[in-house]
Coordinates of N, CA and C in Angstrom, one line a residue:
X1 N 0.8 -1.2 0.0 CA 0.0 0.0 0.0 C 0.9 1.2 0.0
X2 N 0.3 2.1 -0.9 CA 1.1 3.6 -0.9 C 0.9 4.1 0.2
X3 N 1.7 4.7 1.2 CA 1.7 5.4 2.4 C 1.0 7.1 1.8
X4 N 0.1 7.5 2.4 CA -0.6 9.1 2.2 C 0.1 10.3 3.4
X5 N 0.0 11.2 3.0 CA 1.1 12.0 3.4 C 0.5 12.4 4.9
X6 N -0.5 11.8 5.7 CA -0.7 11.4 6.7 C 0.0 10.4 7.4
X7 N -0.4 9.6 6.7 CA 0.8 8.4 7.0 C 2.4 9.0 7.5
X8 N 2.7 9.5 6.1 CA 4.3 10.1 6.6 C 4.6 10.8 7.6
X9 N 3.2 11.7 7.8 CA 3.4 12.6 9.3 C 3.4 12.2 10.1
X10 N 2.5 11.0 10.3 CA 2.6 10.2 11.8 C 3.4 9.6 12.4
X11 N 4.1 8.9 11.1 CA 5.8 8.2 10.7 C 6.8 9.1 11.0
X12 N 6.6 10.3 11.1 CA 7.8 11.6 11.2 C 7.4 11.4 12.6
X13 N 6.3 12.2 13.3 CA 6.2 12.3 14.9 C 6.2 11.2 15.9
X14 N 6.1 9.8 14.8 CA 6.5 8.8 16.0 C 8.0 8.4 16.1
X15 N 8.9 8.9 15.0 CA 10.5 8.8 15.2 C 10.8 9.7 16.0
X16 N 10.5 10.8 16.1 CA 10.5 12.0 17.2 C 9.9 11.8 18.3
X17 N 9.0 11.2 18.9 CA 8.8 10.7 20.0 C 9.6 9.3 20.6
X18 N 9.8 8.6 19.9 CA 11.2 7.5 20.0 C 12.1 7.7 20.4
X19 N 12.6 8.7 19.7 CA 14.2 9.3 19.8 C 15.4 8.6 19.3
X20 N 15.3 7.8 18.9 CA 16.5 6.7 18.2 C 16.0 5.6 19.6
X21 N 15.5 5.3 20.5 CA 15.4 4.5 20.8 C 15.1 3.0 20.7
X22 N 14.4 3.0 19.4 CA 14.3 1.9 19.0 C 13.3 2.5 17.7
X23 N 13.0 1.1 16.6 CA 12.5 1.3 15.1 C 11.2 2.0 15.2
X24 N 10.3 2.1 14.7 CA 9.2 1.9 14.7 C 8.2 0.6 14.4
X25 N 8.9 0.0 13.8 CA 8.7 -1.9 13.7 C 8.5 -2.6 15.5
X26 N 9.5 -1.8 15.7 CA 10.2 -2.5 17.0 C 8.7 -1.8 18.1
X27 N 8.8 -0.6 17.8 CA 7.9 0.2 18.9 C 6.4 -0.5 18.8
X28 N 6.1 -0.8 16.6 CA 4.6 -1.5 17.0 C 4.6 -2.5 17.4
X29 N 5.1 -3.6 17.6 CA 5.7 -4.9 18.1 C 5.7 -4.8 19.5
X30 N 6.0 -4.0 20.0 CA 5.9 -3.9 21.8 C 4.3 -3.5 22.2
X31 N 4.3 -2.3 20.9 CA 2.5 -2.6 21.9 C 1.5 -3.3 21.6
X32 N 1.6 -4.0 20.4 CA 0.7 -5.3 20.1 C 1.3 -6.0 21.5
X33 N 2.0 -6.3 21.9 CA 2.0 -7.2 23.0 C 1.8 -6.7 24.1
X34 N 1.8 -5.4 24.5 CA 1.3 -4.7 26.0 C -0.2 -4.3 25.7
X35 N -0.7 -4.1 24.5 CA -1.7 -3.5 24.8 C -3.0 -4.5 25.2
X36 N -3.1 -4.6 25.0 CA -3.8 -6.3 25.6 C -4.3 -6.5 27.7
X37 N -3.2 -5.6 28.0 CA -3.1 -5.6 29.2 C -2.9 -4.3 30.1
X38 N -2.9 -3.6 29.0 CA -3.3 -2.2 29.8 C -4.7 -1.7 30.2
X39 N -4.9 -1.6 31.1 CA -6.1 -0.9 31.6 C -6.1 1.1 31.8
X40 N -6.4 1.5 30.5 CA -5.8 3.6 30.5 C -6.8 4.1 31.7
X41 N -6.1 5.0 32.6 CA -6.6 5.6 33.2 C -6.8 7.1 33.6
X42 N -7.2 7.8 33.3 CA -6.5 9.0 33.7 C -6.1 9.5 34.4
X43 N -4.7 10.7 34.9 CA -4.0 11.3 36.1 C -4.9 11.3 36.9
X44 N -6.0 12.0 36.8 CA -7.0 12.6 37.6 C -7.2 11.6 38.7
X45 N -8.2 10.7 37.8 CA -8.7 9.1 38.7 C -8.1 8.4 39.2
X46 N -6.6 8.3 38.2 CA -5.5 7.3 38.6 C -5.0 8.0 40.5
X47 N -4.8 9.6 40.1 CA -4.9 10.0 41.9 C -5.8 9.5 43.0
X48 N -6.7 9.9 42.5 CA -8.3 9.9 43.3 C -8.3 8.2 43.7
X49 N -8.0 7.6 42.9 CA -8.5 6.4 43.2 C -6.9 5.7 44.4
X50 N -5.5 6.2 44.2 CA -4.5 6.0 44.6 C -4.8 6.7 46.1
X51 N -5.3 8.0 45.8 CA -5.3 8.4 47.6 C -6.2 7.8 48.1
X52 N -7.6 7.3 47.7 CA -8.4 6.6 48.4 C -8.0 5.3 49.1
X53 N -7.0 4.7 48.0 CA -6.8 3.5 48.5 C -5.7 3.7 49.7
X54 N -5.1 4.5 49.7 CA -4.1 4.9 50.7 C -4.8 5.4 51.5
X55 N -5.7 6.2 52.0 CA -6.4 6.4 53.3 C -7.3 5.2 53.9
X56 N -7.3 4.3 53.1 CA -8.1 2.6 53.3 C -6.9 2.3 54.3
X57 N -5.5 2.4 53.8 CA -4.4 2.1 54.5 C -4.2 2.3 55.9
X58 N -5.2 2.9 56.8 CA -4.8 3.8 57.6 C -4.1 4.8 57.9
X59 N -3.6 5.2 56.9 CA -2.1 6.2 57.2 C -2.6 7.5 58.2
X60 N -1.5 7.3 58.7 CA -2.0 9.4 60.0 C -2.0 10.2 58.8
X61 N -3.0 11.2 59.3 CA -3.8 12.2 58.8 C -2.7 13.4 57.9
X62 N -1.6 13.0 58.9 CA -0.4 14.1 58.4 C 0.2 13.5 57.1
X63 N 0.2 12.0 57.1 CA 1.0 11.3 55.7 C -0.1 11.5 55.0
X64 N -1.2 11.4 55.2 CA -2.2 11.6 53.6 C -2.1 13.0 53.5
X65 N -2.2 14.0 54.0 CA -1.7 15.1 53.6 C -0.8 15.7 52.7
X66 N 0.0 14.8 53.0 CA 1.5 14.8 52.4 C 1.5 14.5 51.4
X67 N 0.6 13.2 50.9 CA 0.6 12.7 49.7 C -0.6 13.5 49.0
X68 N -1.5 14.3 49.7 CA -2.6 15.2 48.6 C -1.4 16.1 48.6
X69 N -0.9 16.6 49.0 CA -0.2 18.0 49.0 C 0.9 18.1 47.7
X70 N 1.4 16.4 47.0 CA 1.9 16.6 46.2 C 1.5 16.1 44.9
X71 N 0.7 15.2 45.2 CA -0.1 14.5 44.4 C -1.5 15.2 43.8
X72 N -1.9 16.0 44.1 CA -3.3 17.0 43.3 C -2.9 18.0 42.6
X73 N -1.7 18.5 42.6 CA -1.4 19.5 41.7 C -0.8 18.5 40.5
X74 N -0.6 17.6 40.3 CA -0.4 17.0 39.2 C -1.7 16.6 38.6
X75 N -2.4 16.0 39.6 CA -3.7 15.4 38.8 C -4.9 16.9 38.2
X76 N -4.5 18.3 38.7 CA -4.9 19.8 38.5 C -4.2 19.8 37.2
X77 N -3.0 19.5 37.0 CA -2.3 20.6 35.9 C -2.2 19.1 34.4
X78 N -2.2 17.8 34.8 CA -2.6 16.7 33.8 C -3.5 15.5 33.9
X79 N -4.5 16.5 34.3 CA -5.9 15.4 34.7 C -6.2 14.5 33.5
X80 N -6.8 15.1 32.9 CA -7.2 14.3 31.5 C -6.1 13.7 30.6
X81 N -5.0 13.7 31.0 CA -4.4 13.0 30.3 C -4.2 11.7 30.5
X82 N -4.0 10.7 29.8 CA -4.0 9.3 30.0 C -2.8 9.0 30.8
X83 N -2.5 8.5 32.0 CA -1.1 8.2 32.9 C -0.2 7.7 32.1
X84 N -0.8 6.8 31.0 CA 0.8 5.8 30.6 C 1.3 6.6 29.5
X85 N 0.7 7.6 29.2 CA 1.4 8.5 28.3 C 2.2 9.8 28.6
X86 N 2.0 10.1 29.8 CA 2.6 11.0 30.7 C 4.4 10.9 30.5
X87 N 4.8 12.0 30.6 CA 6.6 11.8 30.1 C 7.6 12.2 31.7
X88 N 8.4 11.5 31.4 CA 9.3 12.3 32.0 C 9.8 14.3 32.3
X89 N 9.7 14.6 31.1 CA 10.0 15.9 31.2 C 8.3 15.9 31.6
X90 N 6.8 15.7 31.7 CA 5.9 16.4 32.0 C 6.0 16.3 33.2
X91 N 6.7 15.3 34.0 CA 6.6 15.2 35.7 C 7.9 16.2 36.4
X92 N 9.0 16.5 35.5 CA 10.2 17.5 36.1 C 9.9 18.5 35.8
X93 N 8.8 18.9 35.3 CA 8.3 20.1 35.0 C 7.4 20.7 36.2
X94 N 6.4 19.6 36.8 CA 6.2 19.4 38.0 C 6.7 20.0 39.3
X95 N 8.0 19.6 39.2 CA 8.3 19.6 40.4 C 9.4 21.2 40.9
X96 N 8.8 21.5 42.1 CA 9.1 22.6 42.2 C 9.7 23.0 43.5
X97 N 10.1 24.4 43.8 CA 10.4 24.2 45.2 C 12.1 24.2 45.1
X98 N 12.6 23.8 46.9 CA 14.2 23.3 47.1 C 14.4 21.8 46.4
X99 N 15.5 21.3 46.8 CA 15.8 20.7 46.7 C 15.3 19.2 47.5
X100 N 15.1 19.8 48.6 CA 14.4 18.5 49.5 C 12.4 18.8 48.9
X101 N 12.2 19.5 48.8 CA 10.7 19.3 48.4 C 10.6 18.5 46.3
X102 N 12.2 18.8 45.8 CA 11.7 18.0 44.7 C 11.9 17.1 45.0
X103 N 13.0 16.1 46.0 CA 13.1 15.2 45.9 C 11.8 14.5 46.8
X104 N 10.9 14.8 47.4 CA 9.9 14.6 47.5 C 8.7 14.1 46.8
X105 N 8.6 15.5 45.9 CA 8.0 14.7 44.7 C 8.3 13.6 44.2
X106 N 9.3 13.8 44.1 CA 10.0 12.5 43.2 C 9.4 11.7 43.7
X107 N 9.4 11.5 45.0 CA 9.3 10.0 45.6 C 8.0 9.5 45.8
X108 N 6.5 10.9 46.1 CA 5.5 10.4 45.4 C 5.3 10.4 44.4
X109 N 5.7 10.6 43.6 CA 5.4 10.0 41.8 C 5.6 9.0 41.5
X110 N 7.3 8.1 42.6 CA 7.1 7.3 41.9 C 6.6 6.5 42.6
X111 N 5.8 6.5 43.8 CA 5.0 5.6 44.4 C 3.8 5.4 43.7
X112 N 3.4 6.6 42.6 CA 1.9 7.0 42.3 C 2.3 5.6 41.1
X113 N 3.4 5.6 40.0 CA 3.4 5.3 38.9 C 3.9 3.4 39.3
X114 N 4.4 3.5 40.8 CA 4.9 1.9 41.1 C 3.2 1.2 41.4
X115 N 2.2 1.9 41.8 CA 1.2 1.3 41.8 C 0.8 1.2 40.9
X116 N 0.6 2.2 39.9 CA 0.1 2.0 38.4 C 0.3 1.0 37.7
X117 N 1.9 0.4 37.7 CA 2.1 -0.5 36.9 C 1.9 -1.4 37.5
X118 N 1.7 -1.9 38.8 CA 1.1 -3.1 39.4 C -0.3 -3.5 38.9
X119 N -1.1 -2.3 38.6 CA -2.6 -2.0 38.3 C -2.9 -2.4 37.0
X120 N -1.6 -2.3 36.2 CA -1.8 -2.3 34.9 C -2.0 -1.0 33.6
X121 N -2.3 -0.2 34.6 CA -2.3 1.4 34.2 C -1.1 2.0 33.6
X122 N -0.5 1.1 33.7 CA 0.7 2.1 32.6 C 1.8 0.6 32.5
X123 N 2.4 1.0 31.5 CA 3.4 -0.4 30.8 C 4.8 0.2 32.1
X124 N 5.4 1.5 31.8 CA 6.4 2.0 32.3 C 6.3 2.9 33.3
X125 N 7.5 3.0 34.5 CA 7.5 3.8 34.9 C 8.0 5.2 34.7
X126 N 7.4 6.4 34.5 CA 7.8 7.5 33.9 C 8.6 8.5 35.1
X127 N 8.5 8.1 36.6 CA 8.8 8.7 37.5 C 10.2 8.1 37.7
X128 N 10.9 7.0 37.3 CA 11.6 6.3 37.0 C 12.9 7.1 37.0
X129 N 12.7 7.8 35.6 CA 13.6 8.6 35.1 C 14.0 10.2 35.9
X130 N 13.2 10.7 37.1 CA 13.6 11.6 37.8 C 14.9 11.5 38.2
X131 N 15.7 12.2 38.6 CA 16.8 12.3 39.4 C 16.8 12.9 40.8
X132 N 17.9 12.4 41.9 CA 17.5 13.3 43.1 C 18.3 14.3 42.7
X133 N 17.5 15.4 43.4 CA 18.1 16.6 43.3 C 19.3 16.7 44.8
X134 N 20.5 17.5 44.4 CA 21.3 17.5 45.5 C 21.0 18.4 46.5
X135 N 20.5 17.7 47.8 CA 20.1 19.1 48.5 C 21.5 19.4 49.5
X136 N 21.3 20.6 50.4 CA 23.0 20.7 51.3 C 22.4 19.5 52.2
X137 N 24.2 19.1 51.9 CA 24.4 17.5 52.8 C 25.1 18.4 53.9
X138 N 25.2 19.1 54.6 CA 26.4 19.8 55.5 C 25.2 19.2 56.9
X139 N 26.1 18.7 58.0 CA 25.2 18.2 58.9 C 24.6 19.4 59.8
X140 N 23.4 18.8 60.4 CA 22.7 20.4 61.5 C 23.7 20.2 62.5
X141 N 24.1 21.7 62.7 CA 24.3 22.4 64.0 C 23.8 21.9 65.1
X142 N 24.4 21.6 66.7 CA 24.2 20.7 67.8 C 24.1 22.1 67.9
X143 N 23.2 22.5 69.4 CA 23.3 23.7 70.0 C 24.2 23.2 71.0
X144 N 25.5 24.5 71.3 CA 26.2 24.6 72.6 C 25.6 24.6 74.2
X145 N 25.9 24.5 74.8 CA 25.7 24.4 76.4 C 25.0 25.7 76.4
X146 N 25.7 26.4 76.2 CA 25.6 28.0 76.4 C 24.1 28.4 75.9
X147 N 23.9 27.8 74.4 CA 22.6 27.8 73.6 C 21.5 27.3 74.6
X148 N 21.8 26.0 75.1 CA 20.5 25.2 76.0 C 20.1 26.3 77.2
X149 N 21.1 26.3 77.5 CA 20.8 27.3 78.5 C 20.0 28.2 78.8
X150 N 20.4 28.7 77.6 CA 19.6 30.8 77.1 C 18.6 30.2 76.7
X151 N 18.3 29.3 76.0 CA 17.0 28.8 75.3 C 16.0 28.4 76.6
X152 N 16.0 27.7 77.4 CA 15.8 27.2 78.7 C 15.5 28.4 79.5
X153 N 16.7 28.9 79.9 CA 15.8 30.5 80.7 C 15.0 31.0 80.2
X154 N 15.0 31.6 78.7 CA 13.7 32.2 77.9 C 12.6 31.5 78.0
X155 N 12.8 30.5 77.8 CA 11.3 29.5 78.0 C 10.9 29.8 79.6
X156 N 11.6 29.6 80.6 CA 10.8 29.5 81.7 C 10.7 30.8 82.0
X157 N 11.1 31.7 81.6 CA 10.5 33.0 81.8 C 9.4 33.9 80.8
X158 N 9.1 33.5 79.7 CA 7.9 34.0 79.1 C 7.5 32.7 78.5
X159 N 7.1 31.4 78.6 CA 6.4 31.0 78.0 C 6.5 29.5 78.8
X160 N 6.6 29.2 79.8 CA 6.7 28.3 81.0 C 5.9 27.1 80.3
X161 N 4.6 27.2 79.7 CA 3.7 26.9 79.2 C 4.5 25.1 77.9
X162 N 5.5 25.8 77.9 CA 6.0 25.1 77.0 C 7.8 24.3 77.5
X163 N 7.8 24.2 78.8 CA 8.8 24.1 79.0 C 8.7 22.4 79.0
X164 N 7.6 21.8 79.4 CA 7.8 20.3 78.9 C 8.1 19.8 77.7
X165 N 7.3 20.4 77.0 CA 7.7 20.4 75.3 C 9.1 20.5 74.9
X166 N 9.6 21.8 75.3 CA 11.1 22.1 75.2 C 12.2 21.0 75.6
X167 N 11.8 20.7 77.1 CA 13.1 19.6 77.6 C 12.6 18.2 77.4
X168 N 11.3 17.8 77.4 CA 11.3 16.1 76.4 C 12.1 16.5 74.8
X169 N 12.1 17.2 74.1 CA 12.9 17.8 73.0 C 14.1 17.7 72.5
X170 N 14.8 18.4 73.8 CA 15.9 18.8 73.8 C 16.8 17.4 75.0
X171 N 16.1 16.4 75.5 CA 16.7 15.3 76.3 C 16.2 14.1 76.4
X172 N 15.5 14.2 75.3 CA 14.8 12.5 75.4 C 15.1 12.0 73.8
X173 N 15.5 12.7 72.7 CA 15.7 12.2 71.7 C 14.7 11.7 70.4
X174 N 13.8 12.6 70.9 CA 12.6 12.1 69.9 C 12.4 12.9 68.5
X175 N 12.1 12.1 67.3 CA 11.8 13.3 66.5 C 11.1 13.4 66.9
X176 N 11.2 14.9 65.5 CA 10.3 16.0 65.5 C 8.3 15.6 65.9
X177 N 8.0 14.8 65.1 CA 7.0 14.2 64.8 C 6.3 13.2 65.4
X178 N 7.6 12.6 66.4 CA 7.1 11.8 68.1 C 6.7 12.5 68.7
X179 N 7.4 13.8 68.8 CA 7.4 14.8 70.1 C 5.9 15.6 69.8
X180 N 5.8 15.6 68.8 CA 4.0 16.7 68.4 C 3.2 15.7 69.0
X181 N 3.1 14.3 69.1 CA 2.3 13.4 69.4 C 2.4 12.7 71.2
X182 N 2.9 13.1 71.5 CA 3.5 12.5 73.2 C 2.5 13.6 74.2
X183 N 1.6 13.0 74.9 CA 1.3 13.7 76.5 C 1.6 13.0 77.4
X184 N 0.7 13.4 78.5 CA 0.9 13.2 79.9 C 1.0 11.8 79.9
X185 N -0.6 11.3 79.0 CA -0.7 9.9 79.8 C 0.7 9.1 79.1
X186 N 2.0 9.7 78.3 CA 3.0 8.3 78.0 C 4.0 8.5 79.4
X187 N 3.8 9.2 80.5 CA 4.9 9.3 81.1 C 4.2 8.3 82.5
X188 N 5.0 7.3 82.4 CA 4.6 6.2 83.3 C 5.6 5.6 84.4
X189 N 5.4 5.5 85.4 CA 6.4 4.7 86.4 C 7.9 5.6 86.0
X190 N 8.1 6.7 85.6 CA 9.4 7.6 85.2 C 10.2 6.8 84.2
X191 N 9.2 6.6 83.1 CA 9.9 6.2 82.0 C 8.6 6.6 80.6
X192 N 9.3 7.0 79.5 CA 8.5 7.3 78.5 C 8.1 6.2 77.8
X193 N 6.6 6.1 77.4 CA 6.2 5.0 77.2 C 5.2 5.2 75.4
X194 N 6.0 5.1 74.5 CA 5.7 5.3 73.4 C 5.2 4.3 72.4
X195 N 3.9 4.4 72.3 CA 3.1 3.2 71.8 C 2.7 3.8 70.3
X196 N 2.3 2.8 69.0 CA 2.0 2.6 68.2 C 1.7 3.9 67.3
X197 N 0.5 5.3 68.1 CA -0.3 6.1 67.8 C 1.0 7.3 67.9
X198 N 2.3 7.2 68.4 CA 3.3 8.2 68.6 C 4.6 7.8 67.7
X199 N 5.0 6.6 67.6 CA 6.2 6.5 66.8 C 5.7 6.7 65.1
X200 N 7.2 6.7 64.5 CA 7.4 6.9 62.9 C 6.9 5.7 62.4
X201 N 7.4 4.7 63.2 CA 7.0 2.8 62.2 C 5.7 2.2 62.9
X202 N 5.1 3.0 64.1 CA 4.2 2.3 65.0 C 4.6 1.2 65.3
X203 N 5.9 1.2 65.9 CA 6.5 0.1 67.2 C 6.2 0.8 68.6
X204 N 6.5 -0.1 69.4 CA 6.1 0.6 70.5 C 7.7 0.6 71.4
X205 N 8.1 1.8 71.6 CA 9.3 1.8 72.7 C 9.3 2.6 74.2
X206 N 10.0 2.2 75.0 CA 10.2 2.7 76.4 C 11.2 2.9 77.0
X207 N 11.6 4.4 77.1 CA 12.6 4.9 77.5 C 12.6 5.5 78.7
X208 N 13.7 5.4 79.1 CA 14.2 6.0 80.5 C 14.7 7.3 80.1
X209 N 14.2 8.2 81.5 CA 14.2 9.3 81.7 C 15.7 9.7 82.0
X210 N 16.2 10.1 81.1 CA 17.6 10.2 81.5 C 18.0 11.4 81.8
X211 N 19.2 12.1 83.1 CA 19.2 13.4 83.8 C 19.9 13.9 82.6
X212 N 19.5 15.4 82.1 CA 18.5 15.9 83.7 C 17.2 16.1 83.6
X213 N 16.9 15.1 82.2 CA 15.3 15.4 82.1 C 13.9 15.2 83.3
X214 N 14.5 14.4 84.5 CA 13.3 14.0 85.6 C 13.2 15.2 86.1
X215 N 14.4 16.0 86.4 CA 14.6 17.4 87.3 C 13.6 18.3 86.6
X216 N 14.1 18.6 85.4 CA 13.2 19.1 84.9 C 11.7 18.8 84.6
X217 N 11.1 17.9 84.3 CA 10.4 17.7 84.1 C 9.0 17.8 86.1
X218 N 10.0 17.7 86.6 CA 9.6 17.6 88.6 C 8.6 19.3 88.3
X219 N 10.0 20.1 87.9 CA 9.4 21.5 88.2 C 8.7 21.6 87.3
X220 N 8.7 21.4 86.0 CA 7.7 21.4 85.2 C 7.0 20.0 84.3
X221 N 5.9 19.5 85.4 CA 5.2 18.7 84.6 C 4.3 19.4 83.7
X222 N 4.2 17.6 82.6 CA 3.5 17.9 81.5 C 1.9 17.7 82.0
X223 N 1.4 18.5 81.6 CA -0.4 18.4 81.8 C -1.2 18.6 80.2
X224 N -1.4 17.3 80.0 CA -2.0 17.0 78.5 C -0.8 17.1 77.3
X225 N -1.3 17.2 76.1 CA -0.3 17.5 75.4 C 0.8 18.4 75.5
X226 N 2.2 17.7 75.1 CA 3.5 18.8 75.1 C 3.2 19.7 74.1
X227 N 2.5 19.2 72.6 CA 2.6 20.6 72.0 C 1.3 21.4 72.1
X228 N 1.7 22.6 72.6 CA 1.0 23.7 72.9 C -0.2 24.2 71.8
X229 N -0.9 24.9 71.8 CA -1.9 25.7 70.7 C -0.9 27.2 70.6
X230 N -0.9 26.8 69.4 CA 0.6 27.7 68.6 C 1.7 28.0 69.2
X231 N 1.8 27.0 69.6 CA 3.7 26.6 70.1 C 4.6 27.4 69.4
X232 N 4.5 27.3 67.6 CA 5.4 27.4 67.1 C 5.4 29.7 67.5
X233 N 4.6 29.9 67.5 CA 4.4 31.3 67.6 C 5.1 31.5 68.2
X234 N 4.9 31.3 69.7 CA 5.3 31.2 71.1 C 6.7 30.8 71.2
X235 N 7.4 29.8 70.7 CA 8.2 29.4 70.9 C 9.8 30.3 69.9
X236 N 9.1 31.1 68.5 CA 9.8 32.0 68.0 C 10.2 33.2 68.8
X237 N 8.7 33.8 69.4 CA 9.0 35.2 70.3 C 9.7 34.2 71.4
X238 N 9.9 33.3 72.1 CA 11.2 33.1 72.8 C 12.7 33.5 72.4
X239 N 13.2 32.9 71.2 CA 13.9 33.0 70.3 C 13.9 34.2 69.7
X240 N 13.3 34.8 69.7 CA 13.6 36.2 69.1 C 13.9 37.0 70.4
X241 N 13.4 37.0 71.4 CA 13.9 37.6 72.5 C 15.2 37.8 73.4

C-alpha cells in the first residue's frame, strides 16, 4: 500500500517521539504485546482512586496530607491526560520548590506510577527517570551548652507553658513528629512509654528518663499534650527575644 502523506506525518512524529530508541517496527511490536493488558486511566482518577486506596491504608492524617499535597497539583495541571502516556519531562516540570521538596516529589510519583504498573495502568514507569536533586548534605548544628541554657531560661520566663515540650525535646531524643504526638498519659512509672499512635513505624518503645530530664520535668510537669496551641508562635517570640 502507498503510504498518504498522513501516514508520513505520523511516521515523522512517532520517530521523534522515539528518539533513536528503537525502530518503529520495534515500537509496534511492543505494543501489540502490551496493549492487551493495559487498563488507560487518567491522572486525575488514577490520583483519586491512589489516595483513596491509601487512606483505606490507615495512614495518619499528616501522611495523607502529604501525599494530597503533592499528588493534586499533578492530577490539577494533567488530569485528562491518560497516565501511561505521561513523560518524563511532563513530571520534572512538576516539580518545584528546594531541593528537599523535589526530591519529595519524586518520591511520590514514583509511588503514584509503582502502583500503576502493578494496576496495569501504565506499561512504564515515567517517575523512573527523575533524578534526586542535591540538597545541602552539610550536617545540622548541635546547640552549645551556652545555647541550652539561654533557650531554657527564655522558656521559663515568658512561655513556661511550653517548658515540657522544650526539655522532652531537647533530652529524650525524639523526632520532631514523636514529640508533636507525646502527652501526659506516656509518662509512666518515670519512663516514657511510646506506643503505636506516637512512633514513625508504630512500634512501641520505652525509655528512660535520663538526667536531667526527671529534674526538669519535677518543676515542670506535663499536663495533657506537650505541643501547645501555637507553640510554634510562642516558641519563635522566645527565640527572638
Amino acid at each position: 500500500d502507498r503510504s498518504t502523506a498522513a501516514d508520513l506525518t505520523d511516521a515523522a512524529e512517532a520517530r521523534r517521539l522515539l528518539d533513536g530508541r528503537c525502530s518503529l517496527a520495534e515500537a509496534a511490536r511492543f505494543w501489540i504485546a502490551q496493549s492487551g493488558t493495559l487498563t488507560p486511566i487518567t491522572v486525575a482518577d488514577a490520583v483519586a482512586k491512589y489516595l483513596e486506596l491509601r487512606e483505606a491504608d490507615n495512614l495518619r492524617e499528616a501522611s495523607l496530607q502529604s501525599l494530597k499535597y503533592r499528588l493534586e497539583p499533578l492530577a490539577k495541571a494533567l488530569g485528562p491526560e491518560l497516565l501511561h502516556t505521561v513523560t518524563a519531562d511532563q513530571l520534572r516540570a512538576m516539580q518545584k520548590g528546594s531541593p528537599v521538596s523535589r526530591n519529595n516529589i519524586r518520591r511520590y510519583y514514583q509511588m503514584l506510577w509503582s502502583w500503576a504498573l502493578r494496576e496495569h495502568h501504565a506499561h512504564t514507569n515515567a517517575a523512573a527517570a527523575l533524578t534526586v536533586a542535591q540538597a545541602d548534605e552539610s550536617l545540622p548544628q548541635a546547640l552549645t551548652l551556652d545555647q541550652v541554657k539561654a533557650l531554657l531560661r527564655g522558656t521559663r520566663e515568658k512561655q513556661p507553658v511550653l517548658m515540657p515540650w522544650l526539655c522532652v525535646g531537647l533530652f529524650a531524643g525524639l523526632r520532631i513528629a514523636e514529640l508533636a504526638r507525646v502527652s501526659e498519659a506516656h509518662f509512666r512509672g518515670g519512663k516514657l512509654h511510646l506506643d503505636p499512635t506516637v512512633t514513625k513505624l508504630r512500634d512501641r518503645r520505652i525509655l528512660d528518663l535520663l538526667d536531667p530530664l526527671p529534674a526538669w520535668l519535677a518543676a515542670y510537669p506535663a499536663t495533657g499534650p506537650l505541643l501547645q496551641t501555637n507553640h510554634r508562635k510562642r516558641f519563635d517570640a522566645v527565640r527572638k527575644a
